[in-house]
């Protein structure tokens, strides 16, 4: 039995994740390593090759037998040219030919895609979107990314700028976003924005179990705030409720522009489960037009951290699998 | 020589427009009549049939020789079922089987589409989008509609709710919109919203050539305000500038979600030309991410009022033209 095997790489600011996927859509194996982007582009390319090679070795797959590699990168990218334009969490990374560099180093065909787009594609094919016609996905972390799949295809846009859900405006005169605009969703609901909103309320005199006894707001994480909300802390609860509201507004915008079958949320915050999703559902259905109000599904990602490697490997399969097997 | 001929109908709140289009994409003839929706659904169906029949007669085309009819309607619609769910400017029109009713009355195959979607499709095929890969269109009038074409196809969405650009939020606590939400683009930049913003500034004590001498703000139209701005009136100029700003914000949202090659503006306000488009371009390019900042085109519609009938006829052609001719 000859199986086609594809590698999927999810290049993150902290970790690189790697997976091997068969053309029958089984995940053979996966691993991860530190990115250490501060050691430079060539180092990271080397890390990725070594990680794929090691994973192949452990699983008795010859590296040269892989049919291709898909890599999901944070943007902005130039997909046609296979280049990184800039990567916010990779100091000094600018205008780098990542597709060609990885291809040369690994000796296999490589396809480059946006990280949130491949995660959405993985979720569409093998996760919460399975069997549905279209999907949009919010990836909630330090930044907020997005991906759209319609008619079975990722929506990349003409300048690879589609599905940047983190920059849907909540308040045109609001919080300064890392992108330079004011009031973007990411400035409120990215993990640092959430912590800042909490800290500002504390400065305004609000109390919380999270502060006092020498604990400072700067040391808090978004998870601390979700945990406190789950434990009944009123201020943390309000911050979470407002987070759900902003995400619901953004869902409504996505529905009123692309109108997918399902909107999926992935990332650390979704570990909060109903604490996040119940108010998000309520606010979203209050806003939606009549038909999406009853039809459009909202759900937490099923693949979560694996969506990226699965989606990247599926992109490699779509690009490089030939009818000959 | 046998030509396939298709009829396109653009059903508006005030007028019904009709066009005959050949499969070679030539507009053979067009006409329009009053909608008079207050006379009821059956009356309007009859008006449409009479208008198509008359246009055929004047142009020596047998009605029965038409290959099909496309009709663009204001929404919300249920396209799969061919039904009008509700039409804001058609009193009492609710849950009506418009596709089947028109089919029975005219004896020809009928395809139903959203009015702004067909206008976008017409513009994509035969207007400002010709030769480009994708297009988004804003239709500026009493309401603000939208249409998206990617990969050669209209984006309808799964609940026929896609491309509702009029409901992109400008201010979550802002002006009440007809949809029930607060702060929608339409509440600011639809013609009545624009006139209201002007009236509020006058109430706040601002002066303008448009008021005084017994003239009241309620009697003004959006065109009056654009004309006064063109004539140098400072307040009218500010209202137009702010209109351009809001539209630019909405363009940025559309780019960050679907990222089309071109964004096209249609409707009465675009008669203002550079007075609207110059500040709109400036504000949009200030907001856009780096690649759309230089690549994404912004333009006024070339087909304008004809986009709807042309797009509707093209939809009929796509749906009903068979390989046999």
XYZ file of C-alpha atoms in Angstrom:
650
model
C 0.000 0.000 0.000
C 1.422 3.345 -1.042
C 0.176 6.352 0.857
C 0.867 9.950 -0.094
C 2.167 11.783 2.954
C 2.239 15.550 3.400
C 3.861 17.690 6.062
C 2.069 20.645 7.639
C 4.002 23.358 9.495
C 2.423 25.970 11.753
C 5.009 28.714 12.305
C 4.116 30.640 15.448
C 5.911 33.368 17.341
C 6.687 30.998 20.226
C 6.458 27.465 18.810
C 6.754 25.668 15.519
C 4.283 22.802 15.177
C 4.752 20.039 12.656
C 2.433 17.280 11.505
C 2.455 14.455 8.971
C -0.850 13.776 7.265
C -1.772 11.001 4.868
C -3.842 11.615 1.776
C -6.589 9.705 3.611
C -6.554 12.603 6.085
C -5.098 10.699 9.008
C -2.629 12.509 11.243
C 0.339 10.100 11.331
C 2.402 12.041 13.840
C 3.071 15.498 15.183
C 5.661 17.395 17.177
C 6.658 20.894 18.173
C 9.777 22.890 18.970
C 10.627 26.438 20.044
C 10.728 29.032 17.280
C 13.520 31.236 18.691
C 12.909 33.767 15.938
C 15.458 36.109 17.518
C 18.171 33.742 16.201
C 17.221 34.742 12.689
C 15.575 33.518 9.521
C 18.183 30.912 8.509
C 18.134 29.394 11.981
C 14.349 29.045 11.959
C 14.375 27.505 8.466
C 16.940 25.000 9.816
C 14.745 24.277 12.857
C 11.785 23.482 10.631
C 13.773 21.146 8.395
C 15.309 19.362 11.394
C 11.891 18.962 12.995
C 10.299 17.509 9.849
C 13.302 15.221 9.356
C 13.141 14.007 12.974
C 9.403 13.389 12.798
C 9.846 11.405 9.583
C 12.679 9.377 11.170
C 10.652 8.545 14.256
C 7.829 7.327 12.054
C 9.869 5.400 9.492
C 8.919 7.718 6.661
C 11.665 8.723 4.213
C 11.828 12.532 4.026
C 12.193 12.319 0.248
C 8.969 10.315 0.027
C 6.876 13.236 1.283
C 4.778 14.687 -1.519
C 5.012 18.248 -0.275
C 5.044 20.666 2.628
C 2.441 23.256 3.562
C 3.438 26.092 5.876
C 1.105 28.524 7.635
C 2.764 31.824 8.627
C 1.571 34.919 10.417
C 1.161 37.799 7.965
C 1.283 40.051 6.134
C 2.548 37.806 3.358
C 2.858 37.892 -0.391
C 1.551 34.430 -1.235
C 2.143 34.631 -4.980
C 5.804 35.439 -4.419
C 6.056 33.143 -1.383
C 7.406 35.961 0.757
C 7.004 37.188 4.297
C 6.436 40.962 4.141
C 6.654 41.425 7.891
C 5.968 39.311 10.978
C 4.951 41.267 14.093
C 6.390 38.789 16.621
C 9.566 37.998 14.672
C 12.019 40.855 15.329
C 13.725 42.025 12.159
C 11.900 39.647 9.815
C 11.125 41.716 6.715
C 10.648 40.779 3.080
C 11.992 37.215 3.290
C 11.521 34.540 0.579
C 10.350 31.884 3.018
C 8.804 29.492 0.486
C 11.947 29.288 -1.652
C 14.281 29.102 1.383
C 12.321 26.203 2.876
C 12.112 24.469 -0.497
C 15.902 24.708 -0.964
C 16.602 23.533 2.569
C 14.192 20.596 2.619
C 14.305 19.507 -1.014
C 10.518 19.220 -1.276
C 7.800 21.320 -2.901
C 6.444 23.935 -0.476
C 3.201 25.923 -0.424
C 2.935 29.057 1.735
C -0.361 30.199 3.264
C -1.547 32.580 5.982
C -1.663 30.863 9.403
C -5.260 31.759 10.259
C -6.436 30.795 6.769
C -4.926 27.298 7.012
C -6.383 26.861 10.498
C -9.816 27.784 9.103
C -9.291 25.381 6.213
C -8.289 22.552 8.567
C -11.343 23.236 10.725
C -13.557 23.310 7.637
C -12.305 19.980 6.318
C -11.740 18.008 9.520
C -13.193 19.995 12.432
C -16.331 21.931 13.357
C -16.999 22.782 9.708
C -17.075 19.206 8.427
C -20.010 18.694 6.099
C -20.891 22.385 5.985
C -20.631 24.619 2.916
C -18.710 27.551 4.383
C -16.950 28.649 7.547
C -15.352 31.685 9.138
C -12.913 31.295 12.016
C -11.655 33.714 14.655
C -8.289 32.804 16.189
C -8.137 34.428 19.609
C -4.712 34.997 21.113
C -2.313 37.898 21.553
C -3.570 38.989 18.170
C -6.903 38.116 16.578
C -6.726 36.445 13.198
C -9.361 35.169 10.883
C -9.972 32.761 8.074
C -12.801 32.258 5.586
C -13.643 29.188 3.511
C -16.407 29.392 0.892
C -17.158 27.031 -1.995
C -14.489 24.718 -0.595
C -11.752 27.308 -0.963
C -9.845 29.632 1.354
C -10.596 33.298 0.693
C -7.139 34.874 0.405
C -8.149 38.110 -1.280
C -6.277 39.869 -4.057
C -3.605 41.332 -1.770
C -3.621 38.426 0.735
C -5.422 40.731 3.170
C -8.774 38.924 3.489
C -10.213 37.708 6.817
C -8.288 40.155 9.013
C -11.091 39.995 11.575
C -8.905 41.511 14.299
C -9.250 44.891 12.627
C -13.025 45.170 12.494
C -13.740 48.528 14.165
C -15.532 48.648 17.508
C -15.011 52.371 18.124
C -13.424 54.716 15.569
C -12.099 56.893 18.398
C -11.223 53.988 20.667
C -8.143 52.113 21.868
C -5.022 52.365 19.739
C -4.365 49.087 17.912
C -0.956 47.698 16.972
C -1.913 48.270 13.331
C -2.106 52.043 13.827
C -5.888 52.261 13.580
C -8.093 53.069 16.570
C -10.712 50.830 18.104
C -9.991 47.526 16.345
C -11.462 44.308 17.803
C -7.907 43.141 18.574
C -7.259 46.215 20.741
C -10.173 45.129 22.973
C -10.225 41.342 22.745
C -6.645 40.327 22.048
C -5.182 39.006 25.320
C -3.214 42.210 26.094
C -6.234 44.421 25.317
C -8.408 42.363 27.635
C -5.861 42.665 30.457
C -5.557 46.431 29.843
C -9.315 46.917 30.056
C -9.280 45.096 33.378
C -6.359 47.201 34.635
C -8.111 50.438 33.684
C -11.208 49.436 35.631
C -9.019 48.731 38.666
C -7.376 52.144 38.265
C -10.884 53.602 38.209
C -11.362 52.121 41.675
C -13.074 48.819 40.859
C -12.234 45.894 43.139
C -11.412 42.331 42.198
C -10.045 39.196 43.856
C -7.206 39.451 41.361
C -5.681 42.614 42.825
C -4.395 43.605 46.238
C -1.958 41.591 48.356
C 0.860 42.913 46.226
C -0.523 41.533 42.937
C -0.319 43.974 40.074
C -2.490 44.126 36.998
C 0.587 44.065 34.737
C 1.308 40.514 35.856
C -2.164 39.227 35.012
C -2.992 37.125 31.978
C -6.252 36.815 30.088
C -6.566 33.343 31.628
C -6.402 34.831 35.146
C -9.320 37.085 34.274
C -11.395 34.261 32.767
C -10.648 32.100 35.813
C -11.695 34.881 38.193
C -14.887 35.412 36.185
C -15.619 31.674 36.439
C -15.076 32.000 40.191
C -17.660 34.763 40.446
C -15.493 37.898 40.475
C -17.821 40.696 39.344
C -15.267 42.887 37.568
C -13.661 39.950 35.752
C -17.172 38.839 34.774
C -17.919 42.246 33.263
C -14.676 42.215 31.287
C -15.490 38.756 29.911
C -19.065 39.808 29.105
C -17.806 42.854 27.198
C -15.302 40.634 25.363
C -18.186 38.406 24.281
C -20.134 41.486 23.153
C -17.294 42.787 20.978
C -16.791 39.339 19.428
C -20.546 39.187 18.745
C -20.398 42.554 16.960
C -17.537 41.228 14.828
C -19.500 38.028 14.076
C -22.420 40.149 12.923
C -20.103 42.073 10.573
C -18.712 38.799 9.182
C -22.250 37.451 8.655
C -23.327 40.676 6.939
C -20.370 40.468 4.545
C -19.710 36.757 3.854
C -22.609 35.004 5.643
C -20.998 31.603 6.364
C -22.738 28.450 7.634
C -20.683 28.518 10.831
C -18.401 30.845 12.762
C -15.763 28.999 14.776
C -13.617 30.349 17.601
C -10.184 28.945 18.379
C -7.395 29.830 20.755
C -6.700 29.898 24.484
C -9.727 31.992 25.454
C -12.111 29.345 24.148
C -11.011 27.097 27.031
C -13.481 29.249 28.992
C -16.260 27.416 27.131
C -19.787 28.557 27.980
C -18.472 31.443 30.052
C -17.445 33.051 26.756
C -19.803 31.380 24.301
C -23.129 31.862 26.111
C -23.003 35.677 26.204
C -21.399 35.696 22.744
C -24.341 33.686 21.353
C -26.841 35.951 23.099
C -25.321 39.206 21.820
C -24.766 37.803 18.336
C -28.347 36.554 17.941
C -29.662 39.907 19.173
C -27.764 41.586 16.340
C -28.114 39.106 13.460
C -30.619 39.634 10.659
C -33.615 37.244 10.853
C -32.303 34.302 8.820
C -28.784 34.095 10.341
C -30.415 34.651 13.752
C -31.858 31.155 13.488
C -29.488 29.462 11.016
C -25.891 30.593 11.493
C -23.950 28.342 13.855
C -21.435 29.583 16.398
C -19.033 27.021 17.829
C -15.709 26.414 19.487
C -12.987 24.860 17.326
C -12.711 21.078 17.493
C -9.135 20.917 16.210
C -7.830 23.886 18.244
C -4.004 23.887 18.177
C -3.929 21.136 15.535
C -6.002 23.099 13.017
C -2.900 24.836 11.644
C -0.799 21.749 10.905
C -3.796 19.858 9.529
C -4.851 22.772 7.344
C -1.291 23.348 6.115
C -0.880 19.665 5.215
C -4.251 19.697 3.417
C -3.103 22.748 1.431
C 0.031 20.831 0.434
C -2.162 17.920 -0.611
C -4.431 20.188 -2.674
C -1.422 21.772 -4.346
C 0.874 18.795 -4.921
C -1.190 15.618 -5.008
C -1.344 14.362 -8.563
C -3.746 11.845 -9.977
C -0.852 9.322 -10.187
C -0.360 7.783 -6.741
C -28.822 34.515 -37.169
C -30.364 33.290 -33.924
C -29.520 35.277 -30.839
C -30.407 34.232 -27.335
C -32.162 37.129 -25.620
C -32.622 37.542 -21.868
C -34.685 40.039 -19.894
C -33.337 41.749 -16.803
C -35.684 43.390 -14.292
C -34.570 45.771 -11.548
C -37.438 46.055 -9.061
C -37.024 49.251 -7.064
C -39.219 50.971 -4.512
C -40.053 53.775 -6.966
C -39.372 52.407 -10.447
C -39.188 49.108 -12.257
C -36.440 49.022 -14.895
C -36.413 46.488 -17.680
C -33.744 45.572 -20.209
C -33.262 43.079 -23.011
C -29.750 41.703 -23.371
C -28.362 39.420 -26.049
C -26.059 36.531 -25.212
C -23.318 38.631 -26.836
C -23.871 41.077 -23.979
C -25.424 43.858 -26.032
C -28.257 45.833 -24.487
C -30.979 45.646 -27.153
C -33.457 47.926 -25.407
C -34.568 49.183 -22.049
C -37.506 50.914 -20.402
C -38.905 51.790 -17.020
C -42.249 52.270 -15.310
C -43.545 53.234 -11.867
C -43.614 50.447 -9.288
C -46.718 51.576 -7.351
C -46.086 48.878 -4.765
C -48.989 50.189 -2.669
C -51.305 48.658 -5.286
C -50.121 45.236 -4.195
C -48.084 42.250 -5.242
C -50.323 41.016 -8.091
C -50.476 44.491 -9.605
C -46.685 44.824 -9.600
C -46.248 41.366 -11.123
C -48.675 42.480 -13.843
C -46.736 45.711 -14.379
C -43.530 43.798 -14.892
C -45.070 41.396 -17.394
C -46.700 44.248 -19.303
C -43.423 46.175 -19.395
C -41.420 43.184 -20.694
C -44.123 42.432 -23.253
C -44.195 46.056 -24.433
C -40.411 46.235 -24.730
C -40.378 43.002 -26.727
C -43.122 44.323 -28.999
C -41.335 47.598 -29.689
C -38.204 45.677 -30.627
C -39.833 42.949 -32.719
C -38.852 40.203 -30.304
C -41.441 37.508 -29.535
C -41.928 37.294 -25.774
C -41.901 33.495 -26.003
C -38.503 33.597 -27.695
C -36.805 35.013 -24.583
C -34.605 32.416 -22.950
C -35.257 33.606 -19.437
C -35.802 36.475 -17.043
C -33.550 37.652 -14.215
C -35.023 39.829 -11.499
C -33.103 41.786 -8.875
C -35.152 42.583 -5.750
C -34.447 44.470 -2.551
C -34.086 42.045 0.346
C -34.213 40.187 2.585
C -35.003 37.318 0.245
C -34.946 33.557 0.317
C -33.237 32.864 -3.006
C -33.488 29.088 -2.868
C -37.253 29.291 -2.394
C -37.579 32.288 -4.699
C -39.391 34.278 -2.029
C -39.454 37.839 -0.799
C -39.216 37.716 3.011
C -39.836 41.433 3.442
C -39.247 44.573 1.397
C -38.731 47.746 3.411
C -40.157 50.144 0.814
C -43.052 47.903 -0.248
C -45.801 48.303 2.364
C -47.282 44.973 3.377
C -45.033 42.818 1.179
C -44.174 39.807 3.313
C -43.268 36.235 2.442
C -44.277 36.347 -1.222
C -43.331 33.713 -3.840
C -42.149 36.290 -6.380
C -40.166 33.920 -8.617
C -43.046 31.506 -9.100
C -45.612 34.304 -9.496
C -43.562 36.011 -12.211
C -42.869 32.677 -13.905
C -46.596 31.851 -14.017
C -47.524 35.318 -15.257
C -44.879 35.615 -17.970
C -44.534 31.986 -19.031
C -40.719 32.083 -18.987
C -38.068 30.722 -16.631
C -37.206 33.237 -13.902
C -34.175 33.586 -11.641
C -34.402 35.740 -8.500
C -31.390 37.571 -7.052
C -30.696 40.373 -4.580
C -30.750 43.791 -6.301
C -27.345 44.994 -5.076
C -25.756 41.633 -5.910
C -26.959 41.750 -9.515
C -25.797 45.356 -9.835
C -22.346 44.293 -8.586
C -22.369 41.383 -11.015
C -23.321 43.649 -13.923
C -20.564 46.082 -12.985
C -18.090 43.204 -12.695
C -18.892 41.787 -16.106
C -19.558 44.935 -18.147
C -18.571 47.954 -16.030
C -15.732 49.163 -13.834
C -14.806 45.603 -12.904
C -14.278 44.347 -16.451
C -11.091 42.296 -16.665
C -10.563 42.246 -12.897
C -10.744 39.158 -10.690
C -13.053 40.442 -7.964
C -15.221 43.401 -7.057
C -17.231 44.840 -4.198
C -19.887 47.466 -4.825
C -21.619 49.966 -2.560
C -25.009 51.185 -3.781
C -25.639 54.570 -2.187
C -29.232 55.725 -1.948
C -31.934 55.922 0.690
C -30.443 52.687 1.926
C -26.924 51.426 1.368
C -26.623 48.049 -0.291
C -23.660 45.994 -1.307
C -22.556 43.261 -3.636
C -19.481 41.056 -3.856
C -18.158 39.089 -6.816
C -15.183 36.740 -6.353
C -13.950 33.945 -8.629
C -16.510 35.093 -11.176
C -19.435 34.469 -8.841
C -21.759 36.557 -6.717
C -21.296 35.972 -3.005
C -24.840 35.348 -1.748
C -23.989 33.754 1.572
C -25.745 30.798 3.153
C -28.756 32.822 4.351
C -28.698 35.321 1.457
C -27.375 37.915 3.896
C -23.894 38.558 2.403
C -22.672 42.005 1.329
C -25.019 43.999 3.573
C -22.476 46.823 3.651
C -25.048 49.318 4.947
C -24.875 47.667 8.347
C -21.142 47.904 8.981
C -20.920 49.622 12.383
C -19.475 53.115 12.655
C -20.385 53.671 16.298
C -21.943 50.964 18.491
C -23.731 53.640 20.519
C -24.531 55.814 17.546
C -27.509 56.744 15.392
C -30.428 54.334 15.350
C -30.611 52.459 12.045
C -33.763 51.198 10.338
C -32.512 47.642 11.029
C -32.725 48.165 14.795
C -28.964 48.279 15.370
C -27.152 51.461 16.356
C -24.487 53.243 14.365
C -24.723 51.444 11.022
C -23.110 53.038 7.952
C -26.591 53.471 6.461
C -27.728 55.561 9.454
C -24.951 58.058 8.621
C -24.529 57.862 4.855
C -27.902 56.816 3.512
C -29.536 59.943 2.045
C -31.870 60.503 5.042
C -29.004 60.018 7.530
C -26.886 62.538 5.675
C -29.709 65.112 5.720
C -30.308 64.450 9.435
C -26.648 65.015 10.285
C -26.834 68.327 8.436
C -30.033 69.283 10.260
C -28.525 68.502 13.647
C -25.548 70.750 12.935
C -27.939 73.548 12.003
C -29.839 72.988 15.256
C -26.497 73.258 17.026
C -26.212 76.755 15.581
C -24.151 76.125 12.449
C -24.920 78.304 9.451
C -25.290 77.320 5.830
C -26.515 78.847 2.587
C -29.120 76.090 2.591
C -31.067 77.386 5.578
C -32.766 80.626 6.431
C -35.205 82.523 4.194
C -37.893 80.118 5.270
C -36.083 76.997 4.036
C -36.240 74.116 6.448
C -33.808 71.258 6.835
C -36.601 68.697 6.481
C -37.111 69.786 2.878
C -33.483 69.300 1.921
C -32.169 66.366 -0.076
C -28.719 64.800 -0.066
C -28.224 66.374 -3.485
C -28.869 69.858 -2.054
C -26.102 69.248 0.476
C -23.652 67.959 -2.132
C -24.472 70.944 -4.373
C -23.919 73.396 -1.513
C -20.623 71.697 -0.690
C -19.562 72.035 -4.322
C -20.479 75.719 -4.093
C -18.202 76.199 -1.094
C -20.663 76.020 1.815
C -18.508 75.094 4.839
C -21.085 73.084 6.786
C -22.228 71.126 3.729
C -18.554 70.505 2.953
C -17.985 69.048 6.414
C -21.009 66.774 6.106
C -19.755 65.502 2.729
C -16.229 65.032 4.127
C -17.579 63.015 7.039
C -19.686 60.953 4.621
C -16.508 60.165 2.679
C -14.761 59.212 5.929
C -17.489 56.771 6.968
C -17.525 55.190 3.511
C -13.720 54.868 3.716
C -14.009 53.061 7.057
C -16.521 50.680 5.481
C -14.200 50.133 2.474
C -11.397 49.239 4.875
C -13.648 46.677 6.579
C -14.588 45.178 3.204
C -10.900 44.989 2.199
C -9.989 43.364 5.517
C -12.663 40.715 5.042
C -12.905 39.973 1.295
C -10.020 42.030 -0.182
C -11.368 42.600 -3.718
C -9.464 44.055 -6.702
C -11.819 47.051 -6.850
C -14.490 48.737 -4.768
C -17.108 50.496 -6.857
C -19.633 53.101 -5.735
C -22.977 53.558 -7.447
C -26.044 55.672 -6.837
C -27.091 59.290 -6.859
C -24.382 60.560 -4.507
C -21.656 59.475 -6.910
C -22.804 62.268 -9.260
C -20.747 64.456 -6.914
C -17.643 62.843 -8.454
C -14.329 64.029 -6.988
C -16.102 65.964 -4.252
C -16.968 62.576 -2.727
C -14.235 60.354 -4.153
C -11.151 62.471 -3.367
C -11.651 62.526 0.409
C -12.929 58.940 0.301
C -9.681 57.839 -1.427
C -7.581 59.810 1.052
C -9.274 58.383 4.164
C -9.360 54.858 2.747
C -5.654 54.806 1.834
C -4.782 56.146 5.289
C -6.547 53.135 6.808
C -5.699 50.316 4.377
C -2.999 47.757 5.160
C 0.189 48.244 3.073
C -0.660 46.111 0.028
C -4.260 47.289 -0.517
C -3.026 50.846 0.162
C -1.240 50.726 -3.189
C -3.196 48.048 -5.078
C -6.901 48.180 -4.294
C -8.844 50.344 -6.721
C -11.694 52.648 -5.755
C -13.971 53.859 -8.536
C -17.366 55.203 -9.465
C -19.707 52.804 -11.253
C -19.641 52.955 -15.044
C -23.053 51.329 -15.540
C -24.826 53.219 -12.717
C -28.598 52.810 -13.049
C -28.169 50.184 -15.786
C -26.063 47.853 -13.629
C -29.167 46.195 -12.181
C -30.910 45.276 -15.444
C -27.635 44.196 -17.055
C -26.639 42.104 -14.041
C -30.102 40.542 -13.793
C -30.092 39.630 -17.497
C -26.578 38.164 -17.146
C -27.805 36.046 -14.223
C -30.639 34.775 -16.410
C -28.098 33.955 -19.105
C -25.860 32.084 -16.628
C -28.830 30.136 -15.336
C -30.787 29.372 -18.504
C -28.435 29.490 -21.477
C -27.860 25.977 -22.694
C -25.171 24.802 -25.068
C -27.863 24.304 -27.746
C -28.587 27.709 -29.326
